[in-house]
XYZ file of C-alpha atoms in Angstrom:
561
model
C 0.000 0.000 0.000
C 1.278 3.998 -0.626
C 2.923 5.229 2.386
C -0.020 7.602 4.178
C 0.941 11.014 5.331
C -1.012 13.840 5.999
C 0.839 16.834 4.309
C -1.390 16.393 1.232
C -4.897 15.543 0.205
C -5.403 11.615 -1.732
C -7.118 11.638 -5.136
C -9.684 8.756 -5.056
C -7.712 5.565 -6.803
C -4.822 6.776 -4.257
C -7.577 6.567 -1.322
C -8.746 3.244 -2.265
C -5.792 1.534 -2.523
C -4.574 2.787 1.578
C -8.077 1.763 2.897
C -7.810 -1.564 0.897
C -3.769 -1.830 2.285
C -5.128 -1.504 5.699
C -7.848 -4.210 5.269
C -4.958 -6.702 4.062
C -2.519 -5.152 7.058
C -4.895 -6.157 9.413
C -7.759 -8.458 8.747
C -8.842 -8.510 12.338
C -9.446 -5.014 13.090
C -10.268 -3.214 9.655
C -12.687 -4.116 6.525
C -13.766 -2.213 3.813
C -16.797 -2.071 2.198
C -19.060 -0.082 -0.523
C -22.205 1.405 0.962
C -23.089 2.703 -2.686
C -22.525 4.425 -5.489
C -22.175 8.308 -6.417
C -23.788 9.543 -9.454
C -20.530 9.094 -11.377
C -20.523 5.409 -10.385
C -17.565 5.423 -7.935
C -17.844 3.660 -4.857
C -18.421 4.926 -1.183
C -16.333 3.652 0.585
C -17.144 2.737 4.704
C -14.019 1.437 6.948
C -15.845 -0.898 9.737
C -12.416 -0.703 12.600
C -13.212 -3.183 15.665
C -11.180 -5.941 17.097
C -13.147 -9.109 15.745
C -11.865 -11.524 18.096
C -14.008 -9.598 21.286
C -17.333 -9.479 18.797
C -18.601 -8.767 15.315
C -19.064 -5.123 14.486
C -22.782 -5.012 15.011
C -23.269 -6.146 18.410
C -20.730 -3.326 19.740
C -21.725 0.483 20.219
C -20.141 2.196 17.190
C -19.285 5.397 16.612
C -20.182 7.094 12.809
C -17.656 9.345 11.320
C -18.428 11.323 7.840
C -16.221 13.083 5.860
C -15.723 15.226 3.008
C -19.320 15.481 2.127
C -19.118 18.876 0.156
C -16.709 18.939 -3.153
C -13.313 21.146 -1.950
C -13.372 20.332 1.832
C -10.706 17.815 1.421
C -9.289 18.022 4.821
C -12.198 15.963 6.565
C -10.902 13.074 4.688
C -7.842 13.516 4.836
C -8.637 14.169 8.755
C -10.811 10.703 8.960
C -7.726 8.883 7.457
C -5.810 10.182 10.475
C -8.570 8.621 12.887
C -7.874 5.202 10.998
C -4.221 5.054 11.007
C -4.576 6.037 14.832
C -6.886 2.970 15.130
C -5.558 0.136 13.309
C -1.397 1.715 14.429
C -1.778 2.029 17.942
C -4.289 -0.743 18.818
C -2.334 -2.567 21.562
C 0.073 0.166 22.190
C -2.589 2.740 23.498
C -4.075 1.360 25.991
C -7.336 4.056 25.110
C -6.562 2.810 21.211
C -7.136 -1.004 22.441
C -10.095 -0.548 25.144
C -12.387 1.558 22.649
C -11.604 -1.339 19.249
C -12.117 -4.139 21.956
C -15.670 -2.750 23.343
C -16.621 -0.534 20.201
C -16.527 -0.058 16.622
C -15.783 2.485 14.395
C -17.637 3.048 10.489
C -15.850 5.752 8.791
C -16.776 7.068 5.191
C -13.892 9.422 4.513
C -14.923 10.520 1.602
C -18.721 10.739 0.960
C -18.778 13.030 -2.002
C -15.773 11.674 -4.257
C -16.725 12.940 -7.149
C -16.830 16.652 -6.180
C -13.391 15.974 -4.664
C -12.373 15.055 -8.237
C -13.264 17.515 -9.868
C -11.469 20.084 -6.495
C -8.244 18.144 -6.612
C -7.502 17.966 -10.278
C -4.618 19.683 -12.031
C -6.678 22.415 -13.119
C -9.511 22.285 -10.260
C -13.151 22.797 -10.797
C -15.413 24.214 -7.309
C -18.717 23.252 -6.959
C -20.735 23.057 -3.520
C -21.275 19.160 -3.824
C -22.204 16.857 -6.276
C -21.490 17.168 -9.834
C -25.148 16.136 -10.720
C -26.646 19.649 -12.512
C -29.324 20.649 -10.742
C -32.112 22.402 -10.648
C -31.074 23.221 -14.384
C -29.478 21.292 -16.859
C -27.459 23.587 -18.954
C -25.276 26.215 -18.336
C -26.243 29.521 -17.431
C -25.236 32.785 -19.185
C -22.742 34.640 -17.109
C -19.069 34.507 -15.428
C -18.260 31.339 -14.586
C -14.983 30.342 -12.291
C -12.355 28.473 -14.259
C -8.916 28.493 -14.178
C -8.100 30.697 -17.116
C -4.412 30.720 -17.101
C -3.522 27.479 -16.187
C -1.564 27.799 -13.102
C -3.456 24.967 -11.154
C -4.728 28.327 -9.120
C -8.329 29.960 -8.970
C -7.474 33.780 -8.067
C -9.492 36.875 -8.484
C -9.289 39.026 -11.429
C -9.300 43.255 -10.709
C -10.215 45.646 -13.476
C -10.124 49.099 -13.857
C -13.110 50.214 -13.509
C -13.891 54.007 -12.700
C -17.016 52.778 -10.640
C -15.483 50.277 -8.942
C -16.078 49.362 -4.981
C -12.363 48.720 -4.566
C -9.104 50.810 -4.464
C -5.141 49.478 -2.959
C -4.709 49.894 0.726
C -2.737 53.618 1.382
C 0.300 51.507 2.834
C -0.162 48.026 1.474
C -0.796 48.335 -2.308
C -1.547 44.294 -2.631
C -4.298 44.806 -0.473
C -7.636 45.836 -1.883
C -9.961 48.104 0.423
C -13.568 49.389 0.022
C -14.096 52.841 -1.426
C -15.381 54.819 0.877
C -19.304 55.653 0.352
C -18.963 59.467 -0.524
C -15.396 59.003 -2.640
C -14.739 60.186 -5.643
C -11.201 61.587 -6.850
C -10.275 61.192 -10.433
C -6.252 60.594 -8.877
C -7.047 57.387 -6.962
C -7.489 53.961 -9.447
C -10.338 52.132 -8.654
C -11.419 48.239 -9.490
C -14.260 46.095 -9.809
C -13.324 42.629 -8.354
C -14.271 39.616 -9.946
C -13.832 35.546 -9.721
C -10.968 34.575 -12.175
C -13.321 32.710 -15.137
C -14.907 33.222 -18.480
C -18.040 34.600 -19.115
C -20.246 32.784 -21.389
C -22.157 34.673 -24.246
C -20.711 37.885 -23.046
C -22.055 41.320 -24.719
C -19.220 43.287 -23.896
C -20.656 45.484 -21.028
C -22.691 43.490 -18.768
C -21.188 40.984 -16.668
C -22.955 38.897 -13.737
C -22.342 35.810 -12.120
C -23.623 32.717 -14.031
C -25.478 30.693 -11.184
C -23.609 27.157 -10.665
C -24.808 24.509 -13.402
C -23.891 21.670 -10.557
C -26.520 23.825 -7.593
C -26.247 20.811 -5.391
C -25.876 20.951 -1.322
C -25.838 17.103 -0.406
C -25.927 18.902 3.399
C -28.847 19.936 2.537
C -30.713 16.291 1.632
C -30.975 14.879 5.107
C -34.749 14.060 5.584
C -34.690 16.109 9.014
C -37.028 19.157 8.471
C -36.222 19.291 4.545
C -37.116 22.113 2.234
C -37.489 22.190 -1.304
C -35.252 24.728 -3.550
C -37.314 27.711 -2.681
C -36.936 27.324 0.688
C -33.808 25.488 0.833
C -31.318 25.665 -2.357
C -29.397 22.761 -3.187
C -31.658 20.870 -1.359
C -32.402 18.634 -4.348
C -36.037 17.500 -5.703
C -36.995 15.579 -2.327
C -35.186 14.209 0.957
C -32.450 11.629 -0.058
C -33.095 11.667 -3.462
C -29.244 12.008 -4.365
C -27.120 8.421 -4.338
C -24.621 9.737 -1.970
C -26.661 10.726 0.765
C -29.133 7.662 -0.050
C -26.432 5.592 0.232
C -25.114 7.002 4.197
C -28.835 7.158 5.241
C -29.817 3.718 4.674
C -26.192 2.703 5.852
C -26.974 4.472 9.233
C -30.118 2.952 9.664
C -28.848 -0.448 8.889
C -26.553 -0.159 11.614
C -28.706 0.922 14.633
C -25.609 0.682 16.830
C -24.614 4.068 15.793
C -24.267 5.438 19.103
C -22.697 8.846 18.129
C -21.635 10.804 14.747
C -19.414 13.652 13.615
C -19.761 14.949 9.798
C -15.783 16.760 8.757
C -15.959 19.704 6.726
C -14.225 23.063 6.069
C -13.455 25.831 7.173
C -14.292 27.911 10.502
C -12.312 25.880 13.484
C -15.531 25.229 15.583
C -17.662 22.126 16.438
C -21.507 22.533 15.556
C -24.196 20.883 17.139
C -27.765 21.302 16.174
C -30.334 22.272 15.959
C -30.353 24.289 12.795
C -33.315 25.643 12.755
C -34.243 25.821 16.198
C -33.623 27.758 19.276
C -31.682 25.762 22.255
C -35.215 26.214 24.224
C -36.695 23.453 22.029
C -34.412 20.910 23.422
C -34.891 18.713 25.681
C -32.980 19.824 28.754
C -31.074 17.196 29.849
C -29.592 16.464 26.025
C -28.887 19.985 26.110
C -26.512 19.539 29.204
C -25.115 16.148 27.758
C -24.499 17.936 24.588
C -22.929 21.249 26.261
C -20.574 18.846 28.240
C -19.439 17.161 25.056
C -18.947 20.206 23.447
C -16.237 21.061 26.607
C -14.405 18.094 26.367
C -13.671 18.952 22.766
C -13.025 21.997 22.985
C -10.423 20.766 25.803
C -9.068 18.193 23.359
C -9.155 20.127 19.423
C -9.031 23.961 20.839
C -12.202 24.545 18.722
C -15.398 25.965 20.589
C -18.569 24.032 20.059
C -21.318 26.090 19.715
C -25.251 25.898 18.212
C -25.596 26.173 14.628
C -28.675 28.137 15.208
C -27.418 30.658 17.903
C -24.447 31.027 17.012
C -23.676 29.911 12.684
C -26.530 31.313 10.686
C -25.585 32.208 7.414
C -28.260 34.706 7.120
C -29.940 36.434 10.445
C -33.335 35.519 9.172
C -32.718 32.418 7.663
C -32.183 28.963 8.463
C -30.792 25.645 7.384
C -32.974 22.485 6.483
C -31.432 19.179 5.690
C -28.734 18.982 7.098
C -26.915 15.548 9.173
C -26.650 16.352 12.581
C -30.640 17.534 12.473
C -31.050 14.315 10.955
C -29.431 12.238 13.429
C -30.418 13.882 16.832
C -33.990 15.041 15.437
C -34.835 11.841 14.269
C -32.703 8.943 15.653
C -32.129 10.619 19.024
C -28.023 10.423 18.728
C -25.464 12.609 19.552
C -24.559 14.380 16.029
C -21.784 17.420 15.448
C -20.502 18.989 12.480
C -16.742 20.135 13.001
C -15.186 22.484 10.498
C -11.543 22.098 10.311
C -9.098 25.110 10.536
C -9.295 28.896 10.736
C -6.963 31.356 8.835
C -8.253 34.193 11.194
C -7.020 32.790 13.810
C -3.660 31.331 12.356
C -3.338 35.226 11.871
C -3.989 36.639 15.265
C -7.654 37.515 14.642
C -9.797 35.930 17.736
C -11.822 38.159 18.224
C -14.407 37.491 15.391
C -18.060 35.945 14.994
C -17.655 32.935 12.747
C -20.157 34.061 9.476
C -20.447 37.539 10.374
C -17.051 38.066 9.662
C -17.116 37.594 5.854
C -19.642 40.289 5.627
C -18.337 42.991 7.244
C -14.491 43.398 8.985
C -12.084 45.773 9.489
C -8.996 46.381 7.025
C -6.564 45.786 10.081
C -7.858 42.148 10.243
C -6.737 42.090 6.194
C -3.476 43.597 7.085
C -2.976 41.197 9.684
C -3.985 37.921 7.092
C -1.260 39.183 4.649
C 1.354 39.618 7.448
C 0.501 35.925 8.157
C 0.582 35.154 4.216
C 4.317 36.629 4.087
C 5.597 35.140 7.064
C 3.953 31.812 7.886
C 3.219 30.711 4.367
C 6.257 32.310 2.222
C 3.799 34.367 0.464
C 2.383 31.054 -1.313
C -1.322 32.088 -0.056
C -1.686 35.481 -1.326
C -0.501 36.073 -4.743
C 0.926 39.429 -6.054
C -1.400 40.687 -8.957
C 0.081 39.942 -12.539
C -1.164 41.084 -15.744
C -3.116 39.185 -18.080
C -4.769 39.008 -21.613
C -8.342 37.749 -20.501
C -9.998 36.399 -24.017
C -13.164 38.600 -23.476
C -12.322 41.027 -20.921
C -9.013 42.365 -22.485
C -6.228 43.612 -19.646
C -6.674 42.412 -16.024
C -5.061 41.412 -13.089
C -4.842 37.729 -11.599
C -4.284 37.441 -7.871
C -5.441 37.940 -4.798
C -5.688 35.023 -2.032
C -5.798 31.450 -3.225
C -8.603 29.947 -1.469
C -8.173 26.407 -2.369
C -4.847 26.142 -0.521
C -5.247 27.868 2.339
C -8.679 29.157 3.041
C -11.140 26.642 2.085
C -7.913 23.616 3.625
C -5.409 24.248 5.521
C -1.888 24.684 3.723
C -0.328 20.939 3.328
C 2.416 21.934 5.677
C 0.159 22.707 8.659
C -2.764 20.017 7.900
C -1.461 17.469 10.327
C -1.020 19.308 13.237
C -4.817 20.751 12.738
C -6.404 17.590 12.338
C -4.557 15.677 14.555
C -6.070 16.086 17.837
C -9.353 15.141 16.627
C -9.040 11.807 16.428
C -8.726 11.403 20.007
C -12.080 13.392 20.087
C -13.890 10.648 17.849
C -12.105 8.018 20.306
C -13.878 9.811 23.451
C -16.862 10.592 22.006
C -17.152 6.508 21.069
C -15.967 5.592 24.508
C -19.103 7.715 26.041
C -21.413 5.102 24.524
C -23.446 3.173 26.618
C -22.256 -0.636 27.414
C -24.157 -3.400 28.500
C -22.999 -5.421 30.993
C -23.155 -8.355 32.802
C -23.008 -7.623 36.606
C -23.859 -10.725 37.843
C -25.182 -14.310 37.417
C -27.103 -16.571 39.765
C -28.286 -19.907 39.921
C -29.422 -21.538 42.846
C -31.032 -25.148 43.088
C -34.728 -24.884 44.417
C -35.479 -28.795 43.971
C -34.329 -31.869 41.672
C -35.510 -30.525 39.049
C -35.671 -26.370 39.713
C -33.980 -23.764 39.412
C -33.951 -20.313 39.944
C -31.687 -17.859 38.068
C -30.959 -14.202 38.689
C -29.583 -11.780 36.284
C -28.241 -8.377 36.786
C -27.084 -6.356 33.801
C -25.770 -2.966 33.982
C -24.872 -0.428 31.729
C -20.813 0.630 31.758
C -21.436 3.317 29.521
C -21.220 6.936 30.189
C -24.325 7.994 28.170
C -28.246 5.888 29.045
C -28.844 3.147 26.786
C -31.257 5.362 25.005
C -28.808 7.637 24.478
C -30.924 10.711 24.398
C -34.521 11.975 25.841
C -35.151 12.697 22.012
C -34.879 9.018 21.162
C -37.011 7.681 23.642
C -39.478 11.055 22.203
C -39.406 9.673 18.785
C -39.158 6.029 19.746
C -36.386 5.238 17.843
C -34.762 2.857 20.472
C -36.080 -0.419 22.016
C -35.758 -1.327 25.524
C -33.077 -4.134 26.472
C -34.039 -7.090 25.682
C -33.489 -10.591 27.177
C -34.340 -13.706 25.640
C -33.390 -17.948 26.883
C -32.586 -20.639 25.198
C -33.963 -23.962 26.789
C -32.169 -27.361 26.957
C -34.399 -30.104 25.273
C -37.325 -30.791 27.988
C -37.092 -27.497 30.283
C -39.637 -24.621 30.900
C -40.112 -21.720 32.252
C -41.949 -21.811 35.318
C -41.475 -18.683 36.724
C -40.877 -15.355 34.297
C -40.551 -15.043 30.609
C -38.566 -16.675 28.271
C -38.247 -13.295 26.220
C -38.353 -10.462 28.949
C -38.007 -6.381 27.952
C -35.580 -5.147 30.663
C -36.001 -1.510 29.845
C -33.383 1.671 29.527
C -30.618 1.599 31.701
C -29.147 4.995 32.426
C -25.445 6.476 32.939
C -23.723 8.582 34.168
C -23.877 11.664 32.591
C -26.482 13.181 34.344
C -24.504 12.375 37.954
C -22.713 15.615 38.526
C -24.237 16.694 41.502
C -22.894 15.374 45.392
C -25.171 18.300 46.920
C -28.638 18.771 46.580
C -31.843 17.396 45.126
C -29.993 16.032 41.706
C -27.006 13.990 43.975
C -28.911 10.644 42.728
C -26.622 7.905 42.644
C -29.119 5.570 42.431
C -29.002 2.046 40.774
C -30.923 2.968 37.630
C -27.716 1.959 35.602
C -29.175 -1.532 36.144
C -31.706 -4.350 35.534
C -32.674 -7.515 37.657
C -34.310 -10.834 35.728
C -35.557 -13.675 37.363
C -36.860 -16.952 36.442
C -37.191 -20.136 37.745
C -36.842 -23.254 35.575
C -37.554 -26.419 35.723
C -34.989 -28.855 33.671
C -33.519 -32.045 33.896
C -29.781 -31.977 34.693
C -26.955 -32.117 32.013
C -28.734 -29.664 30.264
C -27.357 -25.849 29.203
C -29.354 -22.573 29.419
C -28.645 -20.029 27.288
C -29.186 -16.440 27.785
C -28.737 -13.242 25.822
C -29.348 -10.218 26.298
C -28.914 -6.994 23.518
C -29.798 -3.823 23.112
C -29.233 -1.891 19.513
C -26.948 0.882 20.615
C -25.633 -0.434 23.647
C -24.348 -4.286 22.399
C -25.462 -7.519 23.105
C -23.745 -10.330 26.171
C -24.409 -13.948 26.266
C -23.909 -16.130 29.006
C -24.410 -20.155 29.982
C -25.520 -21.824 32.698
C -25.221 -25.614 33.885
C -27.876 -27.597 34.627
């Protein structure tokens, strides 16, 4: 298999071949499998990581990790192939590493969208939002449309002079474009309209706007959690799921109703999201609000990223909100623990901290700009902000090419500095799985009552952090069964006294106990559940019992007649 680092981002034959070298490295703990297809045919890949020799995958919690669901965000895959090599490299070394692939099991998809990614990581790149399916139209659009039009592998800006332009050089920093200020107008001062470096299809010469995107997709936006259709939602596609990719991790979810936890890896921002989207933190129930608040501290503790609410605190419009998207899906309607993390912030690699995470793009001061470039020259060798050069546009005439190049090291991280971002979230992932709930076998009793009788007591417990259940919104939607214990009689027994297939309810954990003083110190024994039966069986004979739970794993045990 290629030697995996992460100074760089893996084009999708590259990609297959490590996950497929790391199924062959180490049959026990890591398989790889195809939950689908995109809508260019390639496959979706899912890594299943769990030691197979303490269980099969699906009778473990597991924890879901997505990545690199929208076309250029190529560091959440690149971030979820750290996660694995952490996993399958230091199982048996770490002892965290060993404990969370011996009781859990990891399903990564690090690359959900690998056809956008494509299209982003080629020599001469192509951005879209997601999927390379056009919709809602099918052919292009009159207007400017981003390209690549010198070649360079780069997409810049293009400046023109333009006496009615919004823009004019900084007074002290001439790379620097600054507004013009409402009331100015001096015929001594050059002024520029700024523009996305492209082409402009069936251009007249004077008027140019900006073609809308022939590929409109948001696969975010195509979770069936609170949905909206295009005029409510765009790139929300014709109806919930209806695009292959998201089809595909939907109906891979469900089929795995072990899925105790989930984080989706995009770009850019340096904050964990939680939802809901469209909702105020009042809607919640209160208790997952807590749980989710103290999850949300131990990563920030671990990745130095605040976790905050998408709809407090990462609108992208004041009076709007977003529908669709994978964490709503997941808490809303399955009742698990669901975040969003977007990797790495060039405002703060630059100094700038004290910003709001959206509201910055619209409106900041030029000292923040002065600051990024100061950054640009001496972190980055000047490879992020390129001087402006002239060039011969085919339809436009003279311009100027430059300006920052987003694709390496706004929208990803530069290469140089993408390990030590991403790094640290991998033991996030392995925290957030080892919070699941874990049943338990806390004891086992058998006692003689007769010749031929027997009674048998059962005590399970939960070892997990989190309630079986998970969340108050699961048990809300009743998306989670109790635990469930069921016996296996030896030929000629019966069950005299109980049920041979007994619902043992939800066990709690821990994560409400934070209290030693006052009315919520309740250390209590709800963390358990007692079964009795008494049977009547000739001797020689073995009982069998099991007892499961979707999220929370299933225990067997035998007992001697």
């Amino acid at each position: 298999m290629p030697e995996v680092t992460f100074d760089r981002f893996y084009r999708y034959d590259e990609l297959t071949s490590v996950l497929q070298g790391w199924a062959g490295e180490h049959p026990t703990l890591f398989e790889v499998s195809s939950i689908g297809s995109s809508y260019e045919g390639r496959d979706i890949w899912l890594a299943t990581v769990t030691n197979t020799e303490t269980g099969p995958h699906d009778e473990k919690p597991a924890f879901w990790v997505e990545a690199n669901i929208h076309a250029s965000e190529v560091t959440g895959c690149t971030a979820a192939l750290h996660l694995l090599d952490k996993l399958v490299t230091e199982y048996d070394r770490d002892p965290k590493v060993t404990r969370a692939l011996d009781t859990r099991t990891f399903y990564v998809v690090p690359r959900l969208n690998p056809d956008g990614a494509e299209w982003a990581l080629a020599d001469r790149p192509r951005i879209i939002r997601s999927s390379t399916r056009p919709y809602p139209r099918e052919d292009e659009q009159d207007g400017l449309h981003r390209e690549d039009v010198d070649g360079d592998g780069r997409l810049l800006s293009m400046r023109i002079r333009d006496p009615n332009g919004a823009w004019k050089a900084h007074p002290d920093e001439p790379r620097l474009l600054v507004r013009r200020d409402p009331d100015e107008d001096d015929p001594d001062t050059q002024y520029y309209r700024l523009l996305p470096e492209g082409t402009i299809r069936n251009y007249d010469g004077v008027m140019v706007k900006i073609a809308p995107a022939l590929q409109g997709l948001d696969l975010n936006r195509n979770f069936p959690a609170e949905w909206g259709p295009e005029n409510e939602q765009p790139g929300a596609g014709p109806f919930p799921t209806s695009e292959p990719e998201i089809r595909a991790e939907v109906e891979a979810i469900v089929d795995r109703p072990n899925v105790c936890g989930y984080i989706s890896y995009h770009t850019m921002s340096g904050v964990h999201l939680r939802p809901y989207s469209g909702h105020a933190d009042d809607d919640m129930p209160t208790d997952d609000l807590r749980t989710y608040k103290w999850i949300g501290d131990e990563a920030t503790k671990i990745t130095g990223y605040p976790a905050v609410s998408i709809f407090h605190d990462f609108k992208y419009h004041p009076k709007q909100v977003i529908k669709g998207g994978s964490d709503d899906w997941l808490y809303e309607h399955l009742g698990v623990y669901a975040w969003t993390t977007e990797f790495w912030s060039p405002m703060r690699a630059a100094g700038i901290t004290d910003f709001k995470f959206i509201e910055w793009f619209l409106d900041h001061r030029d000292e923040d700009d002065l600051k990024l470039l100061e950054w640009n020259d001496t972190s980055l060798g000047g490879r992020g902000y390129i001087d402006w050069y002239s060039f011969e546009h085919p339809q436009l005439g003279p311009v100027e090419l430059g300006g920052w190049d987003r694709l390496y090291c706004w929208t990803n991280p530069p290469p140089d500095l993408l390990e030590r971002e991403i790094a640290p979230h991998a033991d996030f992932a392995i925290l957030h799985a080892l919070i699941s709930p874990r049943l338990e076998i806390h004891s086992l009793d058998h006692e003689r009552l007769g010749e031929y009788k027997h009674y048998i007591r059962l005590v399970l417990v939960n070892n997990g952090w989190l309630p079986t259940n998970l969340s108050q919104k699961a048990i809300d939607r009743k998306a989670v069964r109790a635990v469930e214990v069921e016996l296996t009689l030896p030929e000629n027994a019966r069950v005299v006294g109980g049920e041979r297939r007994v619902e043992a309810g939800q066990l709690a954990g821990r994560n409400l106990k934070r209290n030693t003083i006052g009315w919520r110190a309740d250390d209590s024994t709800t963390d358990r559940a007692k079964v009795e039966w008494v049977i009547e069986a000739p001797e020689g004979g073995t009982l069998g019992i099991v007892a499961r739970h979707q999220r929370a794993g299933v225990v067997r045990a035998d007992v001697q007649f």
